[in-house]
Short mmCIF file of C-alpha atoms in Angstrom, two decimals:
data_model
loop_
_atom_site.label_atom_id
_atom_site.label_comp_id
_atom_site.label_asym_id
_atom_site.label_seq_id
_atom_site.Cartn_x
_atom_site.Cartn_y
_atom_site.Cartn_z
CA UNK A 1 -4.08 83.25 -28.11
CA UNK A 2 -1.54 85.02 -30.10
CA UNK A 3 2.17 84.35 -31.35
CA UNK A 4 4.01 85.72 -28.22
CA UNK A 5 1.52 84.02 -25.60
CA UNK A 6 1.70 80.98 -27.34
CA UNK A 7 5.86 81.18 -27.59
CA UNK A 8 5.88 82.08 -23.87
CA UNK A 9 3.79 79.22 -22.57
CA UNK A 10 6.02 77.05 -24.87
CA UNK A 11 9.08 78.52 -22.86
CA UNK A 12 7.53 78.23 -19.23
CA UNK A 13 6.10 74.36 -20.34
CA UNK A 14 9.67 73.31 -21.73
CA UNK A 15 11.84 74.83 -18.63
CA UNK A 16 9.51 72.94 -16.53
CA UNK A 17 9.34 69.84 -17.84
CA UNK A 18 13.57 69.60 -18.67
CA UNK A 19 13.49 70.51 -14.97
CA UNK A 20 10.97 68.32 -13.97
CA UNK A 21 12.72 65.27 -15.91
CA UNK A 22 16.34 66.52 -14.43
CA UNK A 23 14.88 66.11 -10.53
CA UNK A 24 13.62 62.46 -11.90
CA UNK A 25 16.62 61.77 -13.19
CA UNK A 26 19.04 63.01 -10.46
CA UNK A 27 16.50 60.90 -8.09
CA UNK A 28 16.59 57.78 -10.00
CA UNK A 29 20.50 57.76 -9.55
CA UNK A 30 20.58 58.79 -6.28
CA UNK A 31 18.23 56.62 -4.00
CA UNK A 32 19.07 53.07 -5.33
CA UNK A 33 22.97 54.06 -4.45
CA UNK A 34 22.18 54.71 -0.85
CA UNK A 35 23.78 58.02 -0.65
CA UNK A 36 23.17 60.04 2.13
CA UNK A 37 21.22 63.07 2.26
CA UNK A 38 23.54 65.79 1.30
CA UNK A 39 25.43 63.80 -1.33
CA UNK A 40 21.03 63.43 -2.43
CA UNK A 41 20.66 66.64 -2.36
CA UNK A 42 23.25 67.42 -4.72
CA UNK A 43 22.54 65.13 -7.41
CA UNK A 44 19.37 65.85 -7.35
CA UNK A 45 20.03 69.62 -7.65
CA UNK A 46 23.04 69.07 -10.25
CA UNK A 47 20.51 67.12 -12.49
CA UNK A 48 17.76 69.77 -11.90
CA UNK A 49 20.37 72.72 -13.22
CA UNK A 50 21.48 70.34 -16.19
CA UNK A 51 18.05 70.45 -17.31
CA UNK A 52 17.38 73.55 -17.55
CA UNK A 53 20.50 74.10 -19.43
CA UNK A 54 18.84 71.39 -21.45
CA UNK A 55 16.01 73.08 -22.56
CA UNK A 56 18.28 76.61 -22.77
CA UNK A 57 19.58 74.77 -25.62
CA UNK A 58 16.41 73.56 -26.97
CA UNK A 59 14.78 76.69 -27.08
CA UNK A 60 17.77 78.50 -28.64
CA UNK A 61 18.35 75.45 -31.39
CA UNK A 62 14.64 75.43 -32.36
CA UNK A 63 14.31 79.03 -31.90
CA UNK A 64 12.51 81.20 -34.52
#
């Protein structure tokens, strides 16, 4: 595998995961407050689009 496949999987792997973590996170403060399922929805999806400005910010601090 060479330098640019490598640096792309490293993108794909660390937009997923900061996404992945952001949908965890937005659950894990949505369901044990009760909210219904729009105000859900919305956490959820505010938490998924603050991760991946998350790892934006990663990748262009630790860029090369």
């Amino acid at each position: 595998m060479d330098y640019q496949q490598r640096r792309f999987q490293r993108v794909i792997w660390t937009y997923t995961g900061f996404t992945v973590l952001g949908i965890a996170i937005g659950a894990g403060i949505s369901f044990p407050l009760g909210l219904g399922d729009t105000a859900r929805s919305v956490t959820v999806g505010v938490c998924a689009v603050l991760g991946v400005g998350g790892a934006t910010a990663y990748l262009l601090r630790t860029a090369d």
